[in-house]
Amino acid sequence: MLKGIFRRVGNVLRGRATLDEETIEELEAALVMGDVSVPLAMEIVQELRGRAERERVTDDEGLLRLLSDEVYEHLQPYEGELGFAPQPPTTILVLGVNGVGKTTTIAKLAWRLKQEGRSVLLAAADTFRAAAIEQLQTWGQRVGCDVVAQTKGADPGAVMFDALQSAQARGIDVVIADTAGRLHTKVNLMEELRKMGRIIERATGAPATERLLVIDANTGQNAINQAREFHQAIGLTGIVITKLDSTAKGGALLSLTHEMEIPLKFVGLGEKMEDLVPFSARDFADGIV
Ligand SMILES: Nc1nc2c(ncn2[C@@H]2O[C@H](COP(=O)(O)OP(=O)(O)OP(=O)(O)O)[C@@H](O)[C@H]2O)c(=O)[nH]1
Ligand SMILES: [Mg+2]
């Protein structure tokens, strides 16, 4: 699933039978270069050392296996599945800063849900640019689901309201809303998200079933700031990490779950609609050995 960071980390261990000081330093450095935070890199390496001593592991294959177990144990608690509302429609707000892959992720998710036999309606609540609306409409056609849209500059809350009414009238299973990429530091944009949240709550009697934050795997440590701000604004239920196919890093995924304790639900592995898979701690950790 993720070659970049772990190839480098694995290379440090290959050919070495013990964790001497030099190896430990190199391991920590490789983890940090792959975007794992410094304290977490130190924690992982210390745990690895303790285990290697207890279990008397004296070859590089054994050390790699222990490291893989270590990473698995860090990630496994955060493996999360998409939730569904007890009464349709399930509502999914897709959030994130500019260009991380929100719209593409929505298309991929819609495709998956359709494969599972669910009906899906998309809400073009990114009304900031006309191109954003068209992009979602194009995906809607490709995936085969309707898109509720208004014109550029329309109130995203009004688009949301329309989409929910339409979904309820038609008995649609899942409504997925695209939102404008926003800087997590812009207060008024965050307020706009909260307003969308309130509209969903009023229309369906419950908060948005999923508030998914999309994070680009190339983001590095800033991913944690993004998650913190969006979580504060709207209470995230899950994270999607995109572009894992195109990063040499990706270790922020470890720091992010460690710091935020929010489940990772999907990972994006490309630009096509099939390229979204449920997050698997096992697959990820297996990338090490
Ligand atoms: N390689 C790769 N590219 C991706 C992935 N997900 C999205 N992209 C690409 O990233 C670019 C931005 O994707 P969008 O879905 O438009 O991102 P967005 O967050 O909606 O962007 P804004 O609406 O402008 O904020 C596009 O070129 C996508 O094809 C992924 O998992 N892997
Ligand atoms: Mg978009």
GROMACS .gro file of C-alpha atoms and ligand atoms in nm:
model
  322
    1MET     CA    1   0.000   0.000   0.000
    2LEU     CA    2   0.272   0.242   0.092
    3LYS     CA    3   0.624   0.185  -0.023
    4GLY     CA    4   0.802   0.516   0.034
    5ILE     CA    5   0.855   0.556   0.404
    6PHE     CA    6   0.890   0.190   0.485
    7ARG     CA    7   1.133   0.106   0.213
    8ARG     CA    8   1.369   0.354   0.367
    9VAL     CA    9   1.298   0.238   0.719
   10GLY     CA   10   1.337  -0.123   0.610
   11ASN     CA   11   1.667  -0.045   0.442
   12VAL     CA   12   1.807   0.079   0.772
   13LEU     CA   13   1.739  -0.258   0.929
   14ARG     CA   14   1.839  -0.481   0.642
   15GLY     CA   15   2.171  -0.650   0.704
   16ARG     CA   16   2.174  -0.557   1.073
   17ALA     CA   17   2.121  -0.805   1.351
   18THR     CA   18   2.102  -0.576   1.653
   19LEU     CA   19   1.968  -0.236   1.741
   20ASP     CA   20   2.283  -0.051   1.835
   21GLU     CA   21   2.284   0.325   1.895
   22GLU     CA   22   2.372   0.404   1.536
   23THR     CA   23   2.089   0.188   1.398
   24ILE     CA   24   1.844   0.343   1.641
   25GLU     CA   25   1.940   0.692   1.532
   26GLU     CA   26   1.912   0.600   1.167
   27LEU     CA   27   1.574   0.439   1.223
   28GLU     CA   28   1.439   0.745   1.400
   29ALA     CA   29   1.573   0.966   1.123
   30ALA     CA   30   1.412   0.750   0.853
   31LEU     CA   31   1.077   0.762   1.031
   32VAL     CA   32   1.095   1.138   1.079
   33MET     CA   33   1.194   1.188   0.715
   34GLY     CA   34   0.883   0.990   0.625
   35ASP     CA   35   0.674   1.242   0.826
   36VAL     CA   36   0.634   1.055   1.152
   37SER     CA   37   0.655   1.309   1.435
   38VAL     CA   38   0.975   1.307   1.642
   39PRO     CA   39   0.816   1.191   1.971
   40LEU     CA   40   0.627   0.911   1.798
   41ALA     CA   41   0.935   0.800   1.602
   42MET     CA   42   1.125   0.778   1.930
   43GLU     CA   43   0.841   0.589   2.094
   44ILE     CA   44   0.819   0.335   1.812
   45VAL     CA   45   1.193   0.274   1.809
   46GLN     CA   46   1.210   0.238   2.188
   47GLU     CA   47   0.926  -0.012   2.182
   48LEU     CA   48   1.098  -0.200   1.905
   49ARG     CA   49   1.419  -0.215   2.103
   50GLY     CA   50   1.239  -0.343   2.413
   51ARG     CA   51   1.066  -0.613   2.217
   52ALA     CA   52   1.377  -0.719   2.031
   53GLU     CA   53   1.552  -0.766   2.366
   54ARG     CA   54   1.265  -0.953   2.529
   55GLU     CA   55   1.209  -1.178   2.232
   56ARG     CA   56   1.584  -1.215   2.165
   57VAL     CA   57   1.552  -1.127   1.801
   58THR     CA   58   1.891  -1.134   1.637
   59ASP     CA   59   1.835  -1.104   1.264
   60ASP     CA   60   1.715  -0.833   1.031
   61GLU     CA   61   1.409  -1.025   0.917
   62GLY     CA   62   1.299  -1.064   1.276
   63LEU     CA   63   1.352  -0.694   1.344
   64LEU     CA   64   1.149  -0.598   1.039
   65ARG     CA   65   0.869  -0.825   1.151
   66LEU     CA   66   0.870  -0.667   1.496
   67LEU     CA   67   0.861  -0.319   1.343
   68SER     CA   68   0.572  -0.421   1.125
   69ASP     CA   69   0.385  -0.554   1.432
   70GLU     CA   70   0.461  -0.232   1.611
   71VAL     CA   71   0.313  -0.020   1.333
   72TYR     CA   72   0.014  -0.253   1.308
   73GLU     CA   73  -0.062  -0.215   1.677
   74HIS     CA   74  -0.044   0.163   1.650
   75LEU     CA   75  -0.285   0.173   1.358
   76GLN     CA   76  -0.526  -0.113   1.418
   77PRO     CA   77  -0.738   0.071   1.679
   78TYR     CA   78  -0.806   0.340   1.419
   79GLU     CA   79  -0.932   0.117   1.143
   80GLY     CA   80  -1.281   0.251   1.084
   81GLU     CA   81  -1.574   0.165   0.863
   82LEU     CA   82  -1.819   0.399   0.697
   83GLY     CA   83  -2.125   0.449   0.915
   84PHE     CA   84  -2.484   0.448   0.792
   85ALA     CA   85  -2.784   0.625   0.938
   86PRO     CA   86  -3.055   0.403   1.090
   87GLN     CA   87  -3.303   0.577   0.858
   88PRO     CA   88  -3.198   0.687   0.510
   89PRO     CA   89  -3.060   0.910   0.388
   90THR     CA   90  -2.714   0.866   0.529
   91THR     CA   91  -2.543   1.202   0.495
   92ILE     CA   92  -2.172   1.244   0.430
   93LEU     CA   93  -1.994   1.578   0.442
   94VAL     CA   94  -1.658   1.570   0.270
   95LEU     CA   95  -1.418   1.832   0.403
   96GLY     CA   96  -1.064   1.948   0.363
   97VAL     CA   97  -0.824   2.215   0.247
   98ASN     CA   98  -0.775   2.304  -0.121
   99GLY     CA   99  -0.675   2.039  -0.367
  100VAL     CA  100  -0.646   1.743  -0.132
  101GLY     CA  101  -0.880   1.527  -0.341
  102LYS     CA  102  -1.226   1.589  -0.195
  103THR     CA  103  -1.421   1.583  -0.520
  104THR     CA  104  -1.235   1.280  -0.654
  105THR     CA  105  -1.288   1.097  -0.325
  106ILE     CA  106  -1.661   1.168  -0.345
  107ALA     CA  107  -1.675   1.015  -0.692
  108LYS     CA  108  -1.483   0.709  -0.574
  109LEU     CA  109  -1.703   0.672  -0.268
  110ALA     CA  110  -2.020   0.710  -0.474
  111TRP     CA  111  -1.892   0.440  -0.709
  112ARG     CA  112  -1.821   0.203  -0.417
  113LEU     CA  113  -2.160   0.261  -0.260
  114LYS     CA  114  -2.331   0.203  -0.592
  115GLN     CA  115  -2.138  -0.121  -0.635
  116GLU     CA  116  -2.284  -0.225  -0.301
  117GLY     CA  117  -2.630  -0.161  -0.438
  118ARG     CA  118  -2.706   0.171  -0.269
  119SER     CA  119  -2.857   0.473  -0.435
  120VAL     CA  120  -2.642   0.785  -0.410
  121LEU     CA  121  -2.710   1.154  -0.466
  122LEU     CA  122  -2.432   1.411  -0.482
  123ALA     CA  123  -2.470   1.768  -0.356
  124ALA     CA  124  -2.252   2.030  -0.526
  125ALA     CA  125  -2.210   2.240  -0.215
  126ASP     CA  126  -1.874   2.368  -0.336
  127THR     CA  127  -2.028   2.672  -0.503
  128PHE     CA  128  -1.709   2.872  -0.496
  129ARG     CA  129  -1.608   2.805  -0.857
  130ALA     CA  130  -1.824   2.708  -1.154
  131ALA     CA  131  -1.558   2.453  -1.251
  132ALA     CA  132  -1.605   2.278  -0.919
  133ILE     CA  133  -1.973   2.224  -0.991
  134GLU     CA  134  -1.898   2.098  -1.342
  135GLN     CA  135  -1.629   1.866  -1.212
  136LEU     CA  136  -1.878   1.701  -0.976
  137GLN     CA  137  -2.139   1.679  -1.252
  138THR     CA  138  -1.892   1.508  -1.482
  139TRP     CA  139  -1.811   1.254  -1.211
  140GLY     CA  140  -2.182   1.207  -1.145
  141GLN     CA  141  -2.231   1.109  -1.507
  142ARG     CA  142  -1.938   0.871  -1.504
  143VAL     CA  143  -2.042   0.703  -1.181
  144GLY     CA  144  -2.409   0.712  -1.271
  145CYS     CA  145  -2.565   0.920  -0.998
  146ASP     CA  146  -2.756   1.247  -0.996
  147VAL     CA  147  -2.603   1.570  -0.879
  148VAL     CA  148  -2.802   1.845  -0.711
  149ALA     CA  149  -2.645   2.179  -0.802
  150GLN     CA  150  -2.718   2.548  -0.814
  151THR     CA  151  -2.516   2.823  -0.975
  152LYS     CA  152  -2.174   2.949  -0.878
  153GLY     CA  153  -2.190   3.165  -0.567
  154ALA     CA  154  -2.509   3.002  -0.437
  155ASP     CA  155  -2.541   2.939  -0.064
  156PRO     CA  156  -2.392   2.593   0.006
  157GLY     CA  157  -2.654   2.552   0.278
  158ALA     CA  158  -2.931   2.599   0.022
  159VAL     CA  159  -2.776   2.335  -0.206
  160MET     CA  160  -2.758   2.099   0.090
  161PHE     CA  161  -3.121   2.168   0.175
  162ASP     CA  162  -3.231   2.099  -0.186
  163ALA     CA  163  -3.031   1.778  -0.201
  164LEU     CA  164  -3.181   1.648   0.123
  165GLN     CA  165  -3.534   1.727   0.014
  166SER     CA  166  -3.478   1.551  -0.313
  167ALA     CA  167  -3.318   1.251  -0.142
  168GLN     CA  168  -3.603   1.220   0.104
  169ALA     CA  169  -3.864   1.249  -0.169
  170ARG     CA  170  -3.690   0.983  -0.376
  171GLY     CA  171  -3.587   0.748  -0.099
  172ILE     CA  172  -3.216   0.784  -0.175
  173ASP     CA  173  -2.982   0.588   0.054
  174VAL     CA  174  -2.680   0.818   0.070
  175VAL     CA  175  -2.623   1.189   0.008
  176ILE     CA  176  -2.261   1.296  -0.030
  177ALA     CA  177  -2.183   1.667  -0.019
  178ASP     CA  178  -1.883   1.826  -0.183
  179THR     CA  179  -1.757   2.135  -0.003
  180ALA     CA  180  -1.525   2.413  -0.107
  181GLY     CA  181  -1.161   2.366  -0.020
  182ARG     CA  182  -1.094   2.598   0.263
  183LEU     CA  183  -0.806   2.705   0.473
  184HIS     CA  184  -0.856   2.558   0.813
  185THR     CA  185  -0.760   2.896   0.953
  186LYS     CA  186  -1.048   3.088   0.790
  187VAL     CA  187  -1.309   3.141   1.059
  188ASN     CA  188  -1.604   3.240   0.837
  189LEU     CA  189  -1.558   2.937   0.613
  190MET     CA  190  -1.555   2.712   0.914
  191GLU     CA  191  -1.877   2.882   1.027
  192GLU     CA  192  -2.028   2.801   0.687
  193LEU     CA  193  -1.953   2.433   0.749
  194ARG     CA  194  -2.127   2.446   1.084
  195LYS     CA  195  -2.427   2.599   0.910
  196MET     CA  196  -2.437   2.310   0.664
  197GLY     CA  197  -2.420   2.078   0.960
  198ARG     CA  198  -2.719   2.247   1.120
  199ILE     CA  199  -2.920   2.224   0.798
  200ILE     CA  200  -2.855   1.850   0.782
  201GLU     CA  201  -2.952   1.812   1.143
  202ARG     CA  202  -3.277   2.002   1.095
  203ALA     CA  203  -3.371   1.810   0.782
  204THR     CA  204  -3.281   1.460   0.898
  205GLY     CA  205  -3.310   1.487   1.276
  206ALA     CA  206  -2.945   1.390   1.321
  207PRO     CA  207  -2.603   1.541   1.259
  208ALA     CA  208  -2.433   1.445   0.931
  209THR     CA  209  -2.373   1.071   0.961
  210GLU     CA  210  -2.014   1.113   0.849
  211ARG     CA  211  -1.795   1.423   0.859
  212LEU     CA  212  -1.495   1.299   0.665
  213LEU     CA  213  -1.175   1.497   0.648
  214VAL     CA  214  -0.970   1.439   0.336
  215ILE     CA  215  -0.595   1.471   0.383
  216ASP     CA  216  -0.328   1.457   0.115
  217ALA     CA  217  -0.062   1.204   0.215
  218ASN     CA  218   0.205   1.453   0.108
  219THR     CA  219   0.094   1.707   0.367
  220GLY     CA  220   0.339   1.614   0.642
  221GLN     CA  221   0.300   1.732   0.996
  222ASN     CA  222   0.057   2.007   0.897
  223ALA     CA  223  -0.201   1.730   0.860
  224ILE     CA  224  -0.243   1.737   1.236
  225ASN     CA  225  -0.321   2.110   1.238
  226GLN     CA  226  -0.578   2.059   0.965
  227ALA     CA  227  -0.743   1.775   1.151
  228ARG     CA  228  -0.747   1.969   1.475
  229GLU     CA  229  -0.916   2.275   1.322
  230PHE     CA  230  -1.180   2.080   1.130
  231HIS     CA  231  -1.245   1.859   1.430
  232GLN     CA  232  -1.300   2.163   1.645
  233ALA     CA  233  -1.535   2.317   1.390
  234ILE     CA  234  -1.757   2.022   1.314
  235GLY     CA  235  -1.647   1.709   1.500
  236LEU     CA  236  -1.491   1.466   1.254
  237THR     CA  237  -1.608   1.106   1.232
  238GLY     CA  238  -1.334   0.986   1.002
  239ILE     CA  239  -1.033   1.062   0.789
  240VAL     CA  240  -0.953   0.973   0.430
  241ILE     CA  241  -0.588   0.987   0.320
  242THR     CA  242  -0.545   1.045  -0.051
  243LYS     CA  243  -0.251   1.017  -0.291
  244LEU     CA  244  -0.080   0.738  -0.100
  245ASP     CA  245   0.020   0.613  -0.447
  246SER     CA  246   0.223   0.923  -0.513
  247THR     CA  247   0.404   0.993  -0.191
  248ALA     CA  248   0.748   0.897  -0.075
  249LYS     CA  249   0.636   0.973   0.278
  250GLY     CA  250   0.297   0.907   0.434
  251GLY     CA  251   0.414   0.860   0.791
  252ALA     CA  252   0.189   1.148   0.897
  253LEU     CA  253  -0.081   0.884   0.896
  254LEU     CA  254   0.078   0.737   1.206
  255SER     CA  255   0.117   1.071   1.382
  256LEU     CA  256  -0.232   1.175   1.284
  257THR     CA  257  -0.408   0.875   1.435
  258HIS     CA  258  -0.179   0.886   1.737
  259GLU     CA  259  -0.258   1.253   1.808
  260MET     CA  260  -0.618   1.279   1.700
  261GLU     CA  261  -0.759   0.931   1.771
  262ILE     CA  262  -1.000   0.966   1.479
  263PRO     CA  263  -1.065   0.655   1.267
  264LEU     CA  264  -0.908   0.625   0.924
  265LYS     CA  265  -1.179   0.507   0.691
  266PHE     CA  266  -1.037   0.501   0.340
  267VAL     CA  267  -0.720   0.558   0.148
  268GLY     CA  268  -0.690   0.696  -0.203
  269LEU     CA  269  -0.448   0.512  -0.428
  270GLY     CA  270  -0.496   0.686  -0.761
  271GLU     CA  271  -0.718   0.909  -0.971
  272LYS     CA  272  -0.969   0.654  -1.100
  273MET     CA  273  -1.300   0.571  -0.937
  274GLU     CA  274  -1.183   0.226  -0.831
  275ASP     CA  275  -0.886   0.374  -0.649
  276LEU     CA  276  -1.036   0.410  -0.302
  277VAL     CA  277  -0.999   0.125  -0.056
  278PRO     CA  278  -1.097   0.081   0.308
  279PHE     CA  279  -0.801   0.152   0.529
  280SER     CA  280  -0.629  -0.166   0.643
  281ALA     CA  281  -0.373  -0.147   0.922
  282ARG     CA  282  -0.251  -0.492   0.818
  283ASP     CA  283  -0.184  -0.395   0.457
  284PHE     CA  284  -0.008  -0.083   0.568
  285ALA     CA  285   0.211  -0.261   0.823
  286ASP     CA  286   0.287  -0.541   0.576
  287GLY     CA  287   0.449  -0.277   0.356
  288ILE     CA  288   0.743  -0.287   0.597
  289VAL     CA  289   0.847  -0.650   0.562
  290LIG     N1  290  -0.240   1.018  -0.749
  290LIG     C1  291  -0.353   1.052  -0.690
  290LIG     N2  292  -0.414   1.166  -0.726
  290LIG     C2  293  -0.529   1.199  -0.663
  290LIG     C3  294  -0.586   1.116  -0.564
  290LIG     N3  295  -0.700   1.175  -0.522
  290LIG     C4  296  -0.713   1.290  -0.592
  290LIG     N4  297  -0.611   1.305  -0.678
  290LIG     C5  298  -0.584   1.416  -0.771
  290LIG     O1  299  -0.569   1.536  -0.698
  290LIG     C6  300  -0.615   1.648  -0.773
  290LIG     C7  301  -0.715   1.729  -0.691
  290LIG     O2  302  -0.830   1.650  -0.671
  290LIG     P1  303  -0.973   1.711  -0.641
  290LIG     O3  304  -1.062   1.597  -0.611
  290LIG     O4  305  -1.014   1.808  -0.744
  290LIG     O5  306  -0.939   1.789  -0.506
  290LIG     P2  307  -1.035   1.886  -0.422
  290LIG     O6  308  -0.995   1.868  -0.278
  290LIG     O7  309  -1.175   1.863  -0.456
  290LIG     O8  310  -0.986   2.028  -0.473
  290LIG     P3  311  -1.060   2.171  -0.454
  290LIG     O9  312  -1.205   2.150  -0.478
  290LIG    O10  313  -0.995   2.258  -0.556
  290LIG    O11  314  -1.029   2.214  -0.314
  290LIG     C8  315  -0.675   1.590  -0.900
  290LIG    O12  316  -0.580   1.598  -1.001
  290LIG     C9  317  -0.701   1.444  -0.864
  290LIG    O13  318  -0.700   1.358  -0.975
  290LIG    C10  319  -0.517   0.994  -0.529
  290LIG    O14  320  -0.557   0.915  -0.441
  290LIG     N5  321  -0.402   0.967  -0.596
  291MG      MG  322  -1.322   1.990  -0.522
   0.00000   0.00000   0.00000
